[in-house]
Amino acid sequence: MPDTRELTYDPADLWELTLDDLEALEVGAGILGTGGGGNPYQGKLLTREAMKAGYKMTILATEKIADDALCMSIGGIGAPVVGTERIREGREGLRCLQGMEELTGRKMDAIVCEEIGGANSMNPLVTAALGGLPVLDCDGMGRAFPEMQMTTFSIYGHSSTPSVMCDLHGNRVVFQHAVSEVFHERMARACVVAQGGAAMLATAPMPASFVRQNAIPQSYTKAIRLGRAVLDARRNGDDPVATVCALEGGRHVFTGKITDLKRHLRGGFAVGDLELGGFDDFQGQTASIAIQNEFLIFRREGEVEVTVPDLIIVLDVDTGYPITTEMLRYGQRIAVLAVPCHDLLRSARALDVVGPAAFGYPEIPFAPLAPLGQAA
Amino acid sequence: MYRVGIDVGGTNTDAVVLKGNEVLAGIKASTTEDVTSGVFEALEQVIAASGIDRARIGAVMIGTTHFTNAVIERRHLDPVAAIRLGLPSGAGLPPMVDWPEDIREMVGNHGYQVKGGYEFDGRVLSPLDEDEIRRIAGEIRAKGIRAASVTGVFSGVNDTMELRTRDILLEECPGLSVVLSRDIGRHGLLARESAAIMNASLLRLADKTVQAFGHALEQAGVKAPFFITQNDGTLMAADTVRAFPVLTFASGPTNSMRGAAFLTGLKEAIVVDVGGTTSDVGALSHGFPRQASTSVDIGGVRTNFRMPDVFSIGLGGGSLVKGTTESVVIGPQSVGYRVRQEALVFGGQTLTATDIAVATGKAEIGDAALLESLDPKLVAAAADRMTEMFETCVERARISAEPVPVIAVGGGSVLMPDQIGDLKVIRPENFAVANAVGAAIAQISGETDRIFSLTDGVTRDSALAEAEAEARAQAIAAGAVAETIEVIEREDMPLAYLPGNATRIHVKVVGEMGALAEMEVENA
């Protein structure tokens, strides 16, 4: 292995997370998961155990790292429903980091979060802590998406191979080269089934200058702030739904009871439809949400109102806690929120990859949600 | 025929007799350490008060918070060898990793992680390490542990290794009680494992308790079958509780909320049930307890049971009052059922929440003269603290800014003020025995939870219909009236990557007990 390089950042700029930050991140990342991305609970436990064992979880502002610093993005891949039963071993991410350093012959300077929504908010923290690196305050989605090519890194030109994928058994797979990001996703997906449905994957390193330009900014700051606000609202008896809307510039589009829930499989993904009967301000209305791991399309009385990549968030109507698609049940009472996504996800280039057409709805155009206060 | 509902709480054992929908009598007796004499006493009293012929009691429904309280108070919990089959999976998160420290210590902190378990499709994750199981069995013997839980990764897909582990354990440790996770909970390893461990730690208490119930009925000459209410407010046969005490978790809150709705006729309200040890707080929506959509904590331990969204605070009639005027602490320790001996107002030596209620003039029980030496400042501080605790929990349970009534039930509800913030507090007739009323009106359920293959003309709809028919038939066989049956849970979950379009379908139905229909005819 080569040189011990000088630090590419000033240690004084590091923000060391506390246990309270982790509790808040669990809630905030769950909300940003838009139904998918898996439940961050187990990831939080792993992070907490690592913290108790003396490892430090540090966040670094993306603009505080040297341009040529090497950043490796990491995330879990596979079915969340597998992960809640076959729990991770705990060092898969570290093995990815070691594998990547061996493969490239270079030391990494920082870890980047692939996806802030859901469980993947926690995975970079554990990997970075075990590897003694900081995590940059940004991510590649600003929410959760079901497929690997759906990161702003891939969308804006980063080739994610060579990549390293490690499972809990100790297997290590290197994808040397993929001709396209979609091929990479396809190969990794096939491989993860052989590995038992869940693994960690690190993609080819990126220079910090690229990350700075193409990542969704301040993801950890935002997710932790969001989580803290919901927890405070719960404690103070304020309305958590309104709190989330106020903080994220979103709007409360529906409150209702789940009247039917259809789920089936399409190409390895859990696809489904949620039917809702309204109450409170939405008494007498019906609505539906189309699901593919995440919440994709919100319709009222059959008319499309909100579409991916804008965020469709489902919260427990009383507690404000996020409900993931696996937790949905007949009879549940939920609030539906719509939050505008980051501009990086709204370009024509991005919409080709994360717009309605990319999820099998070519007939539905993306109609961007206006930020609150402007005409819808 | 009559129905008798009995609620065995930490402090009081309440009983009611129902004829159709009419409460003929409701009484309170003290819970006793042996359980039997308290239940016997309650039965005798309520039969006398209602003047009915005991031969015409059709069924006895018992609700008990015994097992929940054991966990909350960390009492009567046996040490458990918690064995997980799944390494290298979960190496970083050992059994009980998310439990509060004190309860983890209580069940002995004997977590074992062993190679084993399955992948999602039934493939072996790791071959079972039988030598390690035998080594652990040796430790169990050496430590004198009497209960074990076994949790295999994906045991819902394949339970062979859990069964094999049980066989080895029983070979090596005859007489050991072994709980398998596949019998307890659902998908989701940590929560299912935690439920299995708690179940194992409660087995001895469960056996003792169910026997005590049986003896009490026998002593009272009541020949009717008895049922015990489970967490969704429906009934299970008494023998089932011996093996699965955790299924009674949170049945107390369900019963008191159903009872509160029944007694007031209110459909939307917040219910506060003040017992001797804890107060349970929840909300009624359309006359039913609101269900929790996230996982539920019992004594700080996360489980995956479907339960009412009710939380407990450690404040009840028997709660200990400690500390000084500046920093008064109430609960969670409680004298429980001994409040009538130990509280100052009854001539005892312990300062309790009940004493504070009497000293401030809110309640008139016992001998107030015995409280004269209490520091009035301490009394005022403790009373303020109690009001604050009630306000906080009601606010937490509140759904909206709309003022909804608060229904106060339970024997300890004298501790509650008449007004909480802007909300009016209602105490219905028979408020003190709402739990027993809720138990008496509990329903019979039927449930299907299995994997259907959606091929050869079987559609999602036809499979759901088949599952519902099965559940209905089961409920009818258990004594439910067909016309009253309704579906309360219906879900289908495709199993990713499995051939044959395999889908897990879960349908649960509930209906009124048949005995009730007979009573209606008789009463007409």
mmCIF file of N, CA and C in Angstrom, chain A residues 26 39 41-42 45-46 48-49 52 78-82 84-90 168-169 189 192-197 234-235 237 259-265 268 270-271 316-319 321-323 326-333, chain B residues 84 88-94 97-98 118-120 123-126 152-156 186-190 192 285-286 290-294 302 304 306 309 395-396 399 460 487-498 501 506:
data_model
loop_
_atom_site.group_PDB
_atom_site.id
_atom_site.type_symbol
_atom_site.label_atom_id
_atom_site.label_comp_id
_atom_site.label_asym_id
_atom_site.label_seq_id
_atom_site.Cartn_x
_atom_site.Cartn_y
_atom_site.Cartn_z
ATOM 1 N N GLU A 26 -32.063 8.842 12.472
ATOM 2 C CA GLU A 26 -32.936 7.691 12.213
ATOM 3 C C GLU A 26 -34.304 8.171 11.725
ATOM 4 N N ASN A 39 -35.553 0.459 6.721
ATOM 5 C CA ASN A 39 -35.664 1.108 8.017
ATOM 6 C C ASN A 39 -34.275 1.362 8.601
ATOM 7 N N TYR A 41 -33.351 1.713 11.531
ATOM 8 C CA TYR A 41 -33.224 1.323 12.945
ATOM 9 C C TYR A 41 -31.993 0.442 13.199
ATOM 10 N N GLN A 42 -31.881 -0.641 12.409
ATOM 11 C CA GLN A 42 -30.751 -1.550 12.656
ATOM 12 C C GLN A 42 -29.421 -0.888 12.369
ATOM 13 N N LEU A 45 -28.506 1.013 15.306
ATOM 14 C CA LEU A 45 -27.970 0.168 16.378
ATOM 15 C C LEU A 45 -26.504 -0.170 16.113
ATOM 16 N N LEU A 46 -26.188 -0.496 14.863
ATOM 17 C CA LEU A 46 -24.797 -0.823 14.521
ATOM 18 C C LEU A 46 -23.895 0.388 14.756
ATOM 19 N N ARG A 48 -24.493 2.862 16.775
ATOM 20 C CA ARG A 48 -24.434 3.091 18.208
ATOM 21 C C ARG A 48 -23.428 2.144 18.879
ATOM 22 N N GLU A 49 -23.479 0.864 18.480
ATOM 23 C CA GLU A 49 -22.552 -0.102 19.069
ATOM 24 C C GLU A 49 -21.108 0.289 18.747
ATOM 25 N N LYS A 52 -20.163 3.166 20.911
ATOM 26 C CA LYS A 52 -19.884 2.717 22.282
ATOM 27 C C LYS A 52 -18.514 2.066 22.369
ATOM 28 N N GLY A 78 -29.830 -4.463 -2.195
ATOM 29 C CA GLY A 78 -30.611 -5.660 -1.920
ATOM 30 C C GLY A 78 -31.979 -5.328 -1.382
ATOM 31 N N ALA A 79 -32.649 -6.349 -0.867
ATOM 32 C CA ALA A 79 -34.020 -6.186 -0.411
ATOM 33 C C ALA A 79 -34.036 -5.829 1.074
ATOM 34 N N PRO A 80 -34.652 -4.697 1.431
ATOM 35 C CA PRO A 80 -34.745 -4.328 2.852
ATOM 36 C C PRO A 80 -35.404 -5.432 3.677
ATOM 37 N N VAL A 81 -36.371 -6.118 3.068
ATOM 38 C CA VAL A 81 -37.098 -7.145 3.809
ATOM 39 C C VAL A 81 -36.180 -8.320 4.170
ATOM 40 N N VAL A 82 -35.109 -8.516 3.403
ATOM 41 C CA VAL A 82 -34.089 -9.516 3.765
ATOM 42 C C VAL A 82 -33.268 -8.985 4.933
ATOM 43 N N THR A 84 -33.994 -7.046 7.389
ATOM 44 C CA THR A 84 -34.579 -7.029 8.726
ATOM 45 C C THR A 84 -34.564 -8.414 9.362
ATOM 46 N N GLU A 85 -34.313 -9.423 8.560
ATOM 47 C CA GLU A 85 -34.289 -10.785 9.086
ATOM 48 C C GLU A 85 -32.841 -11.300 9.156
ATOM 49 N N ARG A 86 -32.155 -11.185 8.041
ATOM 50 C CA ARG A 86 -30.753 -11.619 8.013
ATOM 51 C C ARG A 86 -29.919 -10.362 8.225
ATOM 52 N N ILE A 87 -29.667 -10.046 9.479
ATOM 53 C CA ILE A 87 -29.009 -8.783 9.833
ATOM 54 C C ILE A 87 -27.570 -8.769 9.329
ATOM 55 N N ARG A 88 -27.089 -7.589 9.006
ATOM 56 C CA ARG A 88 -25.720 -7.474 8.519
ATOM 57 C C ARG A 88 -24.716 -7.978 9.537
ATOM 58 N N GLU A 89 -23.557 -8.339 9.018
ATOM 59 C CA GLU A 89 -22.497 -8.807 9.902
ATOM 60 C C GLU A 89 -21.857 -7.615 10.615
ATOM 61 N N GLY A 90 -21.743 -6.482 9.894
ATOM 62 C CA GLY A 90 -21.270 -5.258 10.540
ATOM 63 C C GLY A 90 -20.017 -4.659 9.922
ATOM 64 N N LEU A 168 -22.069 -10.591 3.850
ATOM 65 C CA LEU A 168 -21.771 -10.930 5.235
ATOM 66 C C LEU A 168 -20.998 -12.233 5.361
ATOM 67 N N HIS A 169 -21.011 -13.047 4.274
ATOM 68 C CA HIS A 169 -20.267 -14.303 4.327
ATOM 69 C C HIS A 169 -18.766 -14.066 4.217
ATOM 70 N N ARG A 189 -27.334 -6.552 -9.132
ATOM 71 C CA ARG A 189 -28.601 -7.085 -8.639
ATOM 72 C C ARG A 189 -28.617 -8.616 -8.754
ATOM 73 N N VAL A 192 -26.333 -10.013 -6.078
ATOM 74 C CA VAL A 192 -26.771 -9.901 -4.690
ATOM 75 C C VAL A 192 -27.797 -10.989 -4.356
ATOM 76 N N VAL A 193 -28.542 -11.438 -5.355
ATOM 77 C CA VAL A 193 -29.478 -12.546 -5.120
ATOM 78 C C VAL A 193 -28.692 -13.796 -4.730
ATOM 79 N N ALA A 194 -27.572 -14.027 -5.451
ATOM 80 C CA ALA A 194 -26.735 -15.187 -5.133
ATOM 81 C C ALA A 194 -26.144 -15.061 -3.729
ATOM 82 N N GLN A 195 -25.905 -13.837 -3.297
ATOM 83 C CA GLN A 195 -25.305 -13.623 -1.975
ATOM 84 C C GLN A 195 -26.345 -13.618 -0.858
ATOM 85 N N GLY A 196 -27.591 -13.841 -1.212
ATOM 86 C CA GLY A 196 -28.618 -13.930 -0.177
ATOM 87 C C GLY A 196 -29.485 -12.707 -0.048
ATOM 88 N N GLY A 197 -29.402 -11.802 -1.024
ATOM 89 C CA GLY A 197 -30.377 -10.713 -1.071
ATOM 90 C C GLY A 197 -29.952 -9.398 -0.460
ATOM 91 N N ARG A 234 -43.116 16.000 18.654
ATOM 92 C CA ARG A 234 -43.763 14.937 19.418
ATOM 93 C C ARG A 234 -43.754 15.259 20.899
ATOM 94 N N ARG A 235 -42.612 15.694 21.384
ATOM 95 C CA ARG A 235 -42.478 15.983 22.811
ATOM 96 C C ARG A 235 -43.355 17.149 23.233
ATOM 97 N N GLY A 237 -46.036 18.222 21.723
ATOM 98 C CA GLY A 237 -47.425 18.098 21.334
ATOM 99 C C GLY A 237 -47.773 18.926 20.107
ATOM 100 N N THR A 259 -57.423 1.582 2.404
ATOM 101 C CA THR A 259 -58.590 0.733 2.168
ATOM 102 C C THR A 259 -58.231 -0.498 1.352
ATOM 103 N N ASP A 260 -57.125 -0.457 0.647
ATOM 104 C CA ASP A 260 -56.651 -1.662 -0.037
ATOM 105 C C ASP A 260 -55.169 -1.518 -0.333
ATOM 106 N N LEU A 261 -54.525 -2.640 -0.396
ATOM 107 C CA LEU A 261 -53.084 -2.658 -0.592
ATOM 108 C C LEU A 261 -52.778 -3.835 -1.490
ATOM 109 N N LYS A 262 -52.324 -3.559 -2.705
ATOM 110 C CA LYS A 262 -51.983 -4.646 -3.629
ATOM 111 C C LYS A 262 -50.476 -4.641 -3.817
ATOM 112 N N ARG A 263 -49.884 -5.810 -3.726
ATOM 113 C CA ARG A 263 -48.447 -5.883 -3.957
ATOM 114 C C ARG A 263 -48.140 -7.059 -4.857
ATOM 115 N N HIS A 264 -47.251 -6.883 -5.778
ATOM 116 C CA HIS A 264 -46.753 -8.018 -6.542
ATOM 117 C C HIS A 264 -45.324 -7.747 -6.938
ATOM 118 N N LEU A 265 -44.715 -8.726 -7.593
ATOM 119 C CA LEU A 265 -43.316 -8.585 -7.949
ATOM 120 C C LEU A 265 -43.171 -8.259 -9.415
ATOM 121 N N GLY A 268 -38.053 -8.384 -9.628
ATOM 122 C CA GLY A 268 -37.348 -8.406 -8.347
ATOM 123 C C GLY A 268 -37.738 -7.266 -7.415
ATOM 124 N N ALA A 270 -40.672 -5.007 -5.330
ATOM 125 C CA ALA A 270 -42.031 -5.067 -4.814
ATOM 126 C C ALA A 270 -42.788 -3.870 -5.393
ATOM 127 N N VAL A 271 -43.746 -4.160 -6.256
ATOM 128 C CA VAL A 271 -44.517 -3.104 -6.884
ATOM 129 C C VAL A 271 -45.922 -3.173 -6.312
ATOM 130 N N ASP A 316 -47.178 8.361 9.833
ATOM 131 C CA ASP A 316 -48.250 7.988 10.737
ATOM 132 C C ASP A 316 -48.960 9.278 11.120
ATOM 133 N N VAL A 317 -50.295 9.289 10.985
ATOM 134 C CA VAL A 317 -51.018 10.548 11.087
ATOM 135 C C VAL A 317 -50.871 11.182 12.476
ATOM 136 N N ASP A 318 -50.654 10.378 13.482
ATOM 137 C CA ASP A 318 -50.596 10.924 14.841
ATOM 138 C C ASP A 318 -49.186 11.175 15.334
ATOM 139 N N THR A 319 -48.300 10.244 15.057
ATOM 140 C CA THR A 319 -46.970 10.356 15.647
ATOM 141 C C THR A 319 -45.993 11.081 14.734
ATOM 142 N N TYR A 321 -44.220 9.643 12.635
ATOM 143 C CA TYR A 321 -43.128 8.750 12.292
ATOM 144 C C TYR A 321 -43.318 8.222 10.873
ATOM 145 N N PRO A 322 -42.230 8.090 10.143
ATOM 146 C CA PRO A 322 -42.325 7.642 8.753
ATOM 147 C C PRO A 322 -42.778 6.188 8.646
ATOM 148 N N ILE A 323 -43.559 5.910 7.609
ATOM 149 C CA ILE A 323 -43.996 4.541 7.363
ATOM 150 C C ILE A 323 -43.371 4.070 6.063
ATOM 151 N N GLU A 326 -42.858 -1.484 3.504
ATOM 152 C CA GLU A 326 -43.032 -2.805 4.146
ATOM 153 C C GLU A 326 -43.957 -2.726 5.352
ATOM 154 N N MET A 327 -44.044 -1.527 5.951
ATOM 155 C CA MET A 327 -44.853 -1.400 7.169
ATOM 156 C C MET A 327 -46.321 -1.118 6.876
ATOM 157 N N LEU A 328 -46.664 -0.895 5.622
ATOM 158 C CA LEU A 328 -48.040 -0.540 5.285
ATOM 159 C C LEU A 328 -48.992 -1.663 5.648
ATOM 160 N N ARG A 329 -50.126 -1.289 6.177
ATOM 161 C CA ARG A 329 -51.139 -2.278 6.515
ATOM 162 C C ARG A 329 -52.523 -1.744 6.211
ATOM 163 N N TYR A 330 -53.374 -2.669 5.844
ATOM 164 C CA TYR A 330 -54.791 -2.385 5.679
ATOM 165 C C TYR A 330 -55.313 -1.688 6.939
ATOM 166 N N GLY A 331 -56.035 -0.596 6.777
ATOM 167 C CA GLY A 331 -56.647 0.062 7.934
ATOM 168 C C GLY A 331 -55.801 1.135 8.598
ATOM 169 N N GLN A 332 -54.520 1.226 8.186
ATOM 170 C CA GLN A 332 -53.648 2.227 8.792
ATOM 171 C C GLN A 332 -54.111 3.647 8.488
ATOM 172 N N ARG A 333 -53.844 4.559 9.412
ATOM 173 C CA ARG A 333 -54.212 5.968 9.204
ATOM 174 C C ARG A 333 -52.944 6.746 8.918
ATOM 175 N N ARG B 84 -29.212 -17.538 19.256
ATOM 176 C CA ARG B 84 -29.546 -17.129 17.893
ATOM 177 C C ARG B 84 -28.731 -17.953 16.891
ATOM 178 N N PRO B 88 -22.539 -15.825 10.092
ATOM 179 C CA PRO B 88 -21.986 -14.538 10.519
ATOM 180 C C PRO B 88 -22.995 -13.385 10.524
ATOM 181 N N SER B 89 -24.229 -13.648 10.098
ATOM 182 C CA SER B 89 -25.236 -12.586 10.129
ATOM 183 C C SER B 89 -25.417 -12.066 11.553
ATOM 184 N N GLY B 90 -25.533 -10.759 11.688
ATOM 185 C CA GLY B 90 -25.866 -10.166 12.977
ATOM 186 C C GLY B 90 -24.747 -10.162 13.998
ATOM 187 N N ALA B 91 -23.514 -10.479 13.565
ATOM 188 C CA ALA B 91 -22.410 -10.551 14.532
ATOM 189 C C ALA B 91 -22.283 -9.256 15.333
ATOM 190 N N GLY B 92 -22.567 -8.139 14.682
ATOM 191 C CA GLY B 92 -22.410 -6.845 15.345
ATOM 192 C C GLY B 92 -23.582 -6.469 16.241
ATOM 193 N N LEU B 93 -24.666 -7.211 16.164
ATOM 194 C CA LEU B 93 -25.845 -6.901 16.974
ATOM 195 C C LEU B 93 -26.287 -8.136 17.752
ATOM 196 N N PRO B 94 -25.694 -8.380 18.916
ATOM 197 C CA PRO B 94 -26.012 -9.576 19.700
ATOM 198 C C PRO B 94 -27.444 -9.551 20.239
ATOM 199 N N VAL B 97 -29.570 -6.528 22.153
ATOM 200 C CA VAL B 97 -28.726 -5.342 21.966
ATOM 201 C C VAL B 97 -29.510 -4.054 22.197
ATOM 202 N N ASP B 98 -30.833 -4.087 21.907
ATOM 203 C CA ASP B 98 -31.609 -2.854 22.072
ATOM 204 C C ASP B 98 -32.488 -2.883 23.320
ATOM 205 N N TYR B 118 -31.041 -19.668 7.746
ATOM 206 C CA TYR B 118 -31.329 -19.852 6.326
ATOM 207 C C TYR B 118 -31.310 -18.528 5.589
ATOM 208 N N GLU B 119 -31.199 -18.644 4.261
ATOM 209 C CA GLU B 119 -31.363 -17.480 3.410
ATOM 210 C C GLU B 119 -32.857 -17.330 3.113
ATOM 211 N N PHE B 120 -33.228 -16.227 2.440
ATOM 212 C CA PHE B 120 -34.646 -15.957 2.176
ATOM 213 C C PHE B 120 -35.339 -17.060 1.391
ATOM 214 N N ARG B 123 -32.288 -21.709 1.304
ATOM 215 C CA ARG B 123 -30.920 -22.213 1.280
ATOM 216 C C ARG B 123 -30.308 -22.064 2.670
ATOM 217 N N VAL B 124 -29.310 -22.892 2.974
ATOM 218 C CA VAL B 124 -28.657 -22.779 4.276
ATOM 219 C C VAL B 124 -27.752 -21.548 4.292
ATOM 220 N N LEU B 125 -27.887 -20.726 5.317
ATOM 221 C CA LEU B 125 -27.000 -19.572 5.492
ATOM 222 C C LEU B 125 -25.657 -20.053 6.018
ATOM 223 N N SER B 126 -25.683 -20.792 7.106
ATOM 224 C CA SER B 126 -24.512 -21.500 7.633
ATOM 225 C C SER B 126 -25.028 -22.823 8.177
ATOM 226 N N GLY B 152 -33.866 -18.598 14.792
ATOM 227 C CA GLY B 152 -33.072 -18.850 13.597
ATOM 228 C C GLY B 152 -33.372 -17.797 12.539
ATOM 229 N N VAL B 153 -32.344 -17.369 11.827
ATOM 230 C CA VAL B 153 -32.548 -16.435 10.734
ATOM 231 C C VAL B 153 -33.445 -17.111 9.682
ATOM 232 N N PHE B 154 -34.486 -16.415 9.278
ATOM 233 C CA PHE B 154 -35.491 -16.906 8.334
ATOM 234 C C PHE B 154 -36.147 -18.221 8.789
ATOM 235 N N SER B 155 -36.434 -18.332 10.063
ATOM 236 C CA SER B 155 -37.127 -19.539 10.528
ATOM 237 C C SER B 155 -38.563 -19.574 10.027
ATOM 238 N N GLY B 156 -39.085 -18.428 9.570
ATOM 239 C CA GLY B 156 -40.415 -18.433 8.961
ATOM 240 C C GLY B 156 -40.406 -19.156 7.616
ATOM 241 N N ARG B 186 -43.403 -12.558 14.001
ATOM 242 C CA ARG B 186 -43.369 -12.512 12.556
ATOM 243 C C ARG B 186 -41.970 -12.230 12.058
ATOM 244 N N HIS B 187 -41.935 -11.948 10.771
ATOM 245 C CA HIS B 187 -40.710 -11.557 10.102
ATOM 246 C C HIS B 187 -40.088 -10.352 10.812
ATOM 247 N N GLY B 188 -38.767 -10.335 10.890
ATOM 248 C CA GLY B 188 -38.073 -9.237 11.576
ATOM 249 C C GLY B 188 -37.347 -9.827 12.770
ATOM 250 N N LEU B 189 -36.062 -10.135 12.603
ATOM 251 C CA LEU B 189 -35.354 -10.983 13.556
ATOM 252 C C LEU B 189 -35.263 -10.404 14.970
ATOM 253 N N LEU B 190 -34.801 -9.162 15.093
ATOM 254 C CA LEU B 190 -34.543 -8.636 16.443
ATOM 255 C C LEU B 190 -35.814 -8.615 17.289
ATOM 256 N N ARG B 192 -38.612 -10.330 16.818
ATOM 257 C CA ARG B 192 -39.127 -11.684 17.070
ATOM 258 C C ARG B 192 -38.290 -12.369 18.147
ATOM 259 N N SER B 285 -60.776 5.535 18.534
ATOM 260 C CA SER B 285 -61.136 6.096 17.248
ATOM 261 C C SER B 285 -62.215 5.184 16.689
ATOM 262 N N HIS B 286 -63.378 5.737 16.394
ATOM 263 C CA HIS B 286 -64.519 4.943 15.951
ATOM 264 C C HIS B 286 -64.833 3.822 16.938
ATOM 265 N N ARG B 290 -56.938 2.858 18.932
ATOM 266 C CA ARG B 290 -56.121 3.090 17.746
ATOM 267 C C ARG B 290 -54.934 2.123 17.758
ATOM 268 N N GLN B 291 -54.671 1.530 16.621
ATOM 269 C CA GLN B 291 -53.569 0.569 16.544
ATOM 270 C C GLN B 291 -52.254 1.292 16.307
ATOM 271 N N ALA B 292 -51.212 0.762 16.884
ATOM 272 C CA ALA B 292 -49.898 1.328 16.635
ATOM 273 C C ALA B 292 -49.435 0.892 15.251
ATOM 274 N N SER B 293 -48.898 1.825 14.492
ATOM 275 C CA SER B 293 -48.427 1.420 13.164
ATOM 276 C C SER B 293 -46.932 1.161 13.197
ATOM 277 N N THR B 294 -46.293 1.646 14.238
ATOM 278 C CA THR B 294 -44.874 1.344 14.380
ATOM 279 C C THR B 294 -44.740 0.263 15.455
ATOM 280 N N ARG B 302 -38.440 -3.520 22.257
ATOM 281 C CA ARG B 302 -39.177 -3.422 21.004
ATOM 282 C C ARG B 302 -39.666 -4.795 20.542
ATOM 283 N N ASN B 304 -42.689 -6.934 17.810
ATOM 284 C CA ASN B 304 -43.440 -6.667 16.586
ATOM 285 C C ASN B 304 -44.872 -7.183 16.626
ATOM 286 N N ARG B 306 -48.873 -6.716 16.865
ATOM 287 C CA ARG B 306 -49.845 -5.690 16.503
ATOM 288 C C ARG B 306 -50.590 -5.325 17.769
ATOM 289 N N ASP B 309 -52.213 1.455 20.221
ATOM 290 C CA ASP B 309 -51.213 2.482 20.427
ATOM 291 C C ASP B 309 -51.409 3.068 21.818
ATOM 292 N N GLU B 395 -51.621 14.798 26.481
ATOM 293 C CA GLU B 395 -51.195 15.565 25.307
ATOM 294 C C GLU B 395 -50.558 14.640 24.276
ATOM 295 N N ARG B 396 -49.778 13.702 24.751
ATOM 296 C CA ARG B 396 -49.082 12.787 23.852
ATOM 297 C C ARG B 396 -50.064 11.914 23.081
ATOM 298 N N ILE B 399 -55.020 13.416 19.409
ATOM 299 C CA ILE B 399 -54.908 13.319 17.961
ATOM 300 C C ILE B 399 -54.880 14.691 17.307
ATOM 301 N N ARG B 460 -55.041 -13.256 -6.836
ATOM 302 C CA ARG B 460 -54.915 -12.589 -5.545
ATOM 303 C C ARG B 460 -56.269 -12.556 -4.844
ATOM 304 N N VAL B 487 -63.788 -8.683 9.049
ATOM 305 C CA VAL B 487 -62.346 -8.762 8.816
ATOM 306 C C VAL B 487 -61.670 -7.572 9.484
ATOM 307 N N ILE B 488 -60.659 -7.814 10.328
ATOM 308 C CA ILE B 488 -59.942 -6.679 10.922
ATOM 309 C C ILE B 488 -58.532 -6.537 10.366
ATOM 310 N N GLU B 489 -57.980 -7.592 9.794
ATOM 311 C CA GLU B 489 -56.668 -7.457 9.162
ATOM 312 C C GLU B 489 -56.657 -8.251 7.876
ATOM 313 N N ARG B 490 -56.069 -7.622 6.857
ATOM 314 C CA ARG B 490 -56.006 -8.324 5.572
ATOM 315 C C ARG B 490 -54.757 -7.829 4.871
ATOM 316 N N GLU B 491 -53.777 -8.695 4.708
ATOM 317 C CA GLU B 491 -52.591 -8.244 3.987
ATOM 318 C C GLU B 491 -51.996 -9.361 3.148
ATOM 319 N N ASP B 492 -51.413 -8.968 2.041
ATOM 320 C CA ASP B 492 -50.715 -9.946 1.221
ATOM 321 C C ASP B 492 -49.362 -9.383 0.853
ATOM 322 N N MET B 493 -48.357 -10.232 0.938
ATOM 323 C CA MET B 493 -46.970 -9.791 0.757
ATOM 324 C C MET B 493 -46.263 -10.787 -0.147
ATOM 325 N N PRO B 494 -45.970 -10.381 -1.394
ATOM 326 C CA PRO B 494 -45.276 -11.313 -2.278
ATOM 327 C C PRO B 494 -43.869 -11.589 -1.738
ATOM 328 N N LEU B 495 -43.424 -12.817 -1.860
ATOM 329 C CA LEU B 495 -42.095 -13.164 -1.369
ATOM 330 C C LEU B 495 -41.112 -13.037 -2.524
ATOM 331 N N ALA B 496 -40.271 -12.055 -2.444
ATOM 332 C CA ALA B 496 -39.339 -11.754 -3.525
ATOM 333 C C ALA B 496 -38.514 -12.975 -3.891
ATOM 334 N N TYR B 497 -38.282 -13.136 -5.152
ATOM 335 C CA TYR B 497 -37.364 -14.140 -5.714
ATOM 336 C C TYR B 497 -37.820 -15.581 -5.602
ATOM 337 N N LEU B 498 -38.977 -15.831 -5.050
ATOM 338 C CA LEU B 498 -39.408 -17.221 -4.949
ATOM 339 C C LEU B 498 -40.216 -17.602 -6.188
ATOM 340 N N ASN B 501 -44.778 -17.492 -7.868
ATOM 341 C CA ASN B 501 -45.530 -16.330 -7.433
ATOM 342 C C ASN B 501 -46.036 -16.505 -6.007
ATOM 343 N N HIS B 506 -52.259 -12.908 5.011
ATOM 344 C CA HIS B 506 -52.634 -12.901 6.422
ATOM 345 C C HIS B 506 -54.011 -12.262 6.550
#
